Amino acid sequence: MTNLPIEAVIPDVRAALAAHTSVVLEAPPGAGKTTRVPLALLDEPWLAGRRIVMLEPRRLAARAAARRMAALLGERVGETVGYRVRLETRVGRATRIEVVTEGVLTRMLQADPALEGVGLVIFDEFHERSLHADLGLALTLQAREVLRDDLRVLVMSATLDGVGVAEVLGRRGGGREGAGDAARSSVPIIRSEGRVFPVETRYAARRPDGPIEAAVARVVRDALAAEEGDLLVFLPGAGEIRRAEAMLREMGLGGGGPVEGGRRGAGDLIDGVRVLPLYGDLPEEAQERAIAPAAPGERKVVLATSIAETSLTIEGVRVVVDSGLMRVPRFSARTGMTRLETVRVSRASAAQRRGRAGRLGPGVCYRLWTEAEDRQLAPHRPPEILEADLAPLALELAAWGVADPRELRWLDPPPAAAYAQARELLTWLGALDGAGRVTAHGRRMARLGVHPRVAHMLLRGVELGHGALACDIAALLGGRDILRREDGPTDADLRLRLEALAEARRTGRPPGTWRGHAVHAGGCGRALREAAHWRGRLGVGVAAGAVEACGVLLGLAYPDRIARRRAGGEGRFLLRNGRGATVPVSEPLAHAPWIVAAELNDVGRDGRILLAAPLDAADVDAYFGDQVEREETVAWDRAARAVRARRTDRLGALVVREAALEAPDAGAVARALLDGVRAEGLGLLPWTRDAERLRQRLRFLHRLDPEAPDVSDEALLASLEEWLGPYIQGVTRAEELNRLDLAAVLLGLLSWDRRQRLDAWAPDRIEVPSGSKIRVDYTDPEAPALAVRLQEVFGWHETPRIAGGRVPLTVHLLSPAQRPVQVTQDLASFWRTTYFEVKKDLKGRYPKHYWPDDPLAATPTRHVRPRG
């Protein structure tokens, strides 16, 4: 123990915790903090026989840390040192150190906010900034502030800046300042040296268009030939690990056990090399085999996800091969969905991975990127709280009695939009009431310690008599897919997984294949164990194998992802939340009218559905009818050129049913018709020549008298309700508008006095010297015009005027053939000057007509020549 770097600062840690309730310990990987610090604090006077609870971010790390500490004490796990992880507890009455995963601490706090019997809570590897770690710290600090001022908190981190953590530990209340200033400054930050031997870094950039697992396999082959010791290889996920493992076998390197559908026997060894996968969904025995020392004369290659970045020391590793990639969940508040995204590692993660090669001696790290790319890596990956689905956090806070997360202390507070969306989902699930308070159902959900969607499904499933089936579904949703297909995409139908699980339960062993799919033996075994766990928690029996209710149960978990097939589109669905999604037309689900999509690839406009179940239309009403909203719409249908009155039942964006609305409100019909006129324009109305001429006269009158009605397009469209509304009662179609007398409607806008003024100022016709009554053209309200044959205005000395003599008419003088020969507003000048030229021309073309030498003294005529 004494040769670990952490030993040098343990006295400082003891002294700090004796004097303070909060301490930050910065210790690089390999310092020994995880196993030495808890043991060193066991006999401290302030602990007084109480327990230490230490959080680890992963189950594998929690079990490994507990076993290592127990071994250092010469004991078995469950005596002085034990652990609590999901589905497994190894503690006893004498246990003083409990290593737990983060969700377990949250359950402990919810059950006993004062943490009676606990003297110290250690947050190990806090730099990973998991959502549960941030939540656990926030709840622990409030519990200490309100109930347990003697509770110690120790935050241990390898790469996170301790100053920010110390600030949060010292702050009082939520975000309030003031009295916390002294406390902030008093939080000690202790720094330890690490024990990392020199590690040579080699950059082995891969082709950007090549598969990462192929590049990894080549580097592993070369490293085995060039270096000594075992290899730790970092890949983004289980799929890449599986493919890299297959490529290494093809190169003549060994496999490592029955982890993929039972295709190999345990102990495969080729050329003295054993290849062992390491990721979260592996059975415990497979994970232990990966971290255990290699047998004498053997070498091992551990293909791991980021699970191996921290906490674990994998014996014998001298070489690290880093793909530079990791898989992280990204939640979209816009779509309400989480998707796994492969991203580049941060500089901090790359340093952690590199350090694994120098834990036990000098090593080598191969990085599958360039030095230039290395300089572009982000310093740290964003905290999970900024990118995760916040529904679990929101439920925990509601159960804790906090609606506003600002009441608690955070390094990074939950984003407001994602948090609001999480609370909306909890309201849908019945976990929150209309006032936003946690319900009894919500408290039961929180006690289950799983995602609120799954918790709601489990509880409602039991109520509906489908508890066992709900347990199977919860187990399948909690891990990786148990089915896969090498020759194409895996069928999305959840029923296939349930049937395969039932077959494995019936026969006692997972089937090798099921309905054309390979069955993942390890995943199937895990699902069986988890389903059994839930049946025990809920007190239900074993499922009989019927899967008909799976759509209802899945809909209870994912009410926002109920989907209906689009009209005329096999395999194309619209989700309740308004997103589009697809299922390949070759799959049976593509033809289902209704489905529930539990998982989909949220890429592009229409994501591909990866896991779903069919839902009967009757079940939508039976189980989700209380969420269906009835909408009565009376609206203009542009295609039909008519008002359509419809009654529509909607589940979010989905139309459940639609029918014509009988006897719609007359006022609503009138408003919809007027909306149609606005949308189509005034051309929808029957503008006869008389109506159009009257409108032109009114426009002219408004120019002279602004108090007169404005009949411009803009004004009429803006005031349809006032001038047109009274005349359209009972009208629903465009053709029925043809019955309107728009001239009479427009005249209805005028008072008696203004009608008189209209006739006086804007006469429809005026009498010319020949006795004819000629219509005035008001097309241009700035220049009203009179078109009249020249012979009918002989003797008219002055230009005719309207509007009480204020506006001269523009006179269009016409030939006998009604063609303009002169346009003038000065008739007197025309007679004096221009008439004689016009006369000369017209007399030549119309010799029979009357063309006097003195037009002002001549007799006007509407005929060829004056009569009588």
GROMACS .gro file of C-alpha atoms in nm, residues 305-459:
model
  155
  305THR     CA    1  -1.554   0.100  -2.469
  306SER     CA    2  -1.497   0.410  -2.257
  307ILE     CA    3  -1.594   0.190  -1.958
  308ALA     CA    4  -1.219   0.125  -1.918
  309GLU     CA    5  -1.109   0.489  -1.913
  310THR     CA    6  -1.107   0.537  -1.536
  311SER     CA    7  -1.130   0.356  -1.202
  312LEU     CA    8  -1.018   0.020  -1.340
  313THR     CA    9  -0.664  -0.104  -1.353
  314ILE     CA   10  -0.644  -0.385  -1.608
  315GLU     CA   11  -0.351  -0.598  -1.510
  316GLY     CA   12  -0.069  -0.645  -1.759
  317VAL     CA   13  -0.154  -0.360  -1.998
  318ARG     CA   14   0.152  -0.198  -2.154
  319VAL     CA   15   0.000  -0.087  -2.485
  320VAL     CA   16  -0.308   0.127  -2.553
  321VAL     CA   17  -0.465   0.153  -2.898
  322ASP     CA   18  -0.710   0.445  -2.904
  323SER     CA   19  -0.960   0.482  -3.187
  324GLY     CA   20  -1.026   0.836  -3.066
  325LEU     CA   21  -1.402   0.780  -3.072
  326MET     CA   22  -1.671   0.729  -2.811
  327ARG     CA   23  -2.046   0.693  -2.816
  328VAL     CA   24  -2.255   0.936  -2.615
  329PRO     CA   25  -2.630   0.990  -2.579
  330ARG     CA   26  -2.760   1.318  -2.715
  331PHE     CA   27  -3.107   1.438  -2.622
  332SER     CA   28  -3.294   1.673  -2.852
  333ALA     CA   29  -3.543   1.901  -2.680
  334ARG     CA   30  -3.685   1.974  -3.026
  335THR     CA   31  -3.784   1.614  -3.095
  336GLY     CA   32  -3.800   1.478  -2.741
  337MET     CA   33  -3.576   1.189  -2.840
  338THR     CA   34  -3.232   1.064  -2.742
  339ARG     CA   35  -2.995   0.919  -2.994
  340LEU     CA   36  -2.651   0.767  -2.956
  341GLU     CA   37  -2.392   0.968  -3.141
  342THR     CA   38  -2.033   0.872  -3.215
  343VAL     CA   39  -1.804   1.165  -3.135
  344ARG     CA   40  -1.434   1.238  -3.100
  345VAL     CA   41  -1.292   1.200  -2.753
  346SER     CA   42  -1.192   1.506  -2.557
  347ARG     CA   43  -0.833   1.585  -2.475
  348ALA     CA   44  -0.900   1.483  -2.114
  349SER     CA   45  -1.040   1.144  -2.220
  350ALA     CA   46  -0.750   1.086  -2.456
  351ALA     CA   47  -0.510   1.158  -2.169
  352GLN     CA   48  -0.696   0.914  -1.944
  353ARG     CA   49  -0.679   0.643  -2.209
  354ARG     CA   50  -0.310   0.708  -2.277
  355GLY     CA   51  -0.235   0.686  -1.908
  356ARG     CA   52  -0.364   0.329  -1.898
  357ALA     CA   53  -0.046   0.220  -2.075
  358GLY     CA   54   0.172   0.356  -1.793
  359ARG     CA   55   0.000   0.224  -1.484
  360LEU     CA   56   0.239  -0.066  -1.427
  361GLY     CA   57   0.549   0.035  -1.622
  362PRO     CA   58   0.666   0.222  -1.934
  363GLY     CA   59   0.420   0.183  -2.221
  364VAL     CA   60   0.311   0.286  -2.567
  365CYS     CA   61  -0.008   0.454  -2.685
  366TYR     CA   62  -0.114   0.432  -3.050
  367ARG     CA   63  -0.358   0.707  -3.148
  368LEU     CA   64  -0.555   0.665  -3.468
  369TRP     CA   65  -0.541   1.033  -3.555
  370THR     CA   66  -0.282   1.293  -3.645
  371GLU     CA   67  -0.093   1.537  -3.425
  372ALA     CA   68  -0.278   1.822  -3.596
  373GLU     CA   69  -0.612   1.660  -3.512
  374ASP     CA   70  -0.491   1.608  -3.157
  375ARG     CA   71  -0.445   1.982  -3.113
  376GLN     CA   72  -0.806   2.037  -3.222
  377LEU     CA   73  -0.962   1.810  -2.958
  378ALA     CA   74  -1.198   1.977  -2.711
  379PRO     CA   75  -1.048   2.006  -2.362
  380HIS     CA   76  -1.338   1.820  -2.196
  381ARG     CA   77  -1.661   1.660  -2.312
  382PRO     CA   78  -1.975   1.850  -2.212
  383PRO     CA   79  -2.134   1.742  -1.882
  384GLU     CA   80  -2.413   1.491  -1.933
  385ILE     CA   81  -2.664   1.723  -1.767
  386LEU     CA   82  -2.635   1.961  -2.065
  387GLU     CA   83  -2.713   1.692  -2.326
  388ALA     CA   84  -2.920   1.424  -2.153
  389ASP     CA   85  -3.287   1.340  -2.126
  390LEU     CA   86  -3.380   1.515  -1.801
  391ALA     CA   87  -3.699   1.320  -1.727
  392PRO     CA   88  -3.526   1.100  -1.461
  393LEU     CA   89  -3.373   1.406  -1.296
  394ALA     CA   90  -3.704   1.596  -1.303
  395LEU     CA   91  -3.884   1.303  -1.139
  396GLU     CA   92  -3.620   1.273  -0.868
  397LEU     CA   93  -3.640   1.645  -0.795
  398ALA     CA   94  -4.019   1.631  -0.782
  399ALA     CA   95  -4.004   1.338  -0.540
  400TRP     CA   96  -3.745   1.532  -0.338
  401GLY     CA   97  -3.991   1.822  -0.319
  402VAL     CA   98  -3.813   2.059  -0.558
  403ALA     CA   99  -3.987   2.201  -0.863
  404ASP     CA  100  -3.726   2.463  -0.953
  405PRO     CA  101  -3.376   2.316  -0.987
  406ARG     CA  102  -3.230   2.656  -0.899
  407GLU     CA  103  -3.301   2.571  -0.535
  408LEU     CA  104  -3.008   2.326  -0.546
  409ARG     CA  105  -2.635   2.360  -0.609
  410TRP     CA  106  -2.503   2.262  -0.952
  411LEU     CA  107  -2.181   2.298  -1.142
  412ASP     CA  108  -2.404   2.335  -1.448
  413PRO     CA  109  -2.779   2.384  -1.393
  414PRO     CA  110  -3.019   2.178  -1.606
  415PRO     CA  111  -3.106   2.356  -1.935
  416ALA     CA  112  -3.445   2.522  -1.899
  417ALA     CA  113  -3.596   2.395  -2.226
  418ALA     CA  114  -3.500   2.032  -2.171
  419TYR     CA  115  -3.615   2.049  -1.808
  420ALA     CA  116  -3.953   2.196  -1.904
  421GLN     CA  117  -3.998   1.924  -2.165
  422ALA     CA  118  -3.910   1.661  -1.905
  423ARG     CA  119  -4.179   1.790  -1.669
  424GLU     CA  120  -4.429   1.791  -1.953
  425LEU     CA  121  -4.355   1.421  -2.014
  426LEU     CA  122  -4.395   1.349  -1.642
  427THR     CA  123  -4.736   1.516  -1.652
  428TRP     CA  124  -4.836   1.292  -1.944
  429LEU     CA  125  -4.722   0.991  -1.743
  430GLY     CA  126  -4.924   1.096  -1.441
  431ALA     CA  127  -4.617   1.155  -1.225
  432LEU     CA  128  -4.701   1.524  -1.181
  433ASP     CA  129  -5.043   1.679  -1.127
  434GLY     CA  130  -5.179   1.988  -1.298
  435ALA     CA  131  -5.001   2.211  -1.047
  436GLY     CA  132  -4.666   2.041  -1.114
  437ARG     CA  133  -4.655   1.854  -0.781
  438VAL     CA  134  -4.550   1.489  -0.761
  439THR     CA  135  -4.840   1.245  -0.741
  440ALA     CA  136  -4.863   0.920  -0.546
  441HIS     CA  137  -4.809   0.742  -0.877
  442GLY     CA  138  -4.502   0.957  -0.937
  443ARG     CA  139  -4.357   0.860  -0.599
  444ARG     CA  140  -4.406   0.492  -0.679
  445MET     CA  141  -4.234   0.550  -1.014
  446ALA     CA  142  -3.938   0.719  -0.846
  447ARG     CA  143  -3.894   0.430  -0.602
  448LEU     CA  144  -3.841   0.188  -0.889
  449GLY     CA  145  -3.520   0.369  -0.988
  450VAL     CA  146  -3.558   0.337  -1.366
  451HIS     CA  147  -3.644   0.585  -1.637
  452PRO     CA  148  -3.991   0.732  -1.570
  453ARG     CA  149  -4.121   0.590  -1.897
  454VAL     CA  150  -4.033   0.236  -1.794
  455ALA     CA  151  -4.147   0.287  -1.435
  456HIS     CA  152  -4.489   0.408  -1.553
  457MET     CA  153  -4.521   0.112  -1.789
  458LEU     CA  154  -4.433  -0.137  -1.514
  459LEU     CA  155  -4.683   0.004  -1.265
   0.00000   0.00000   0.00000
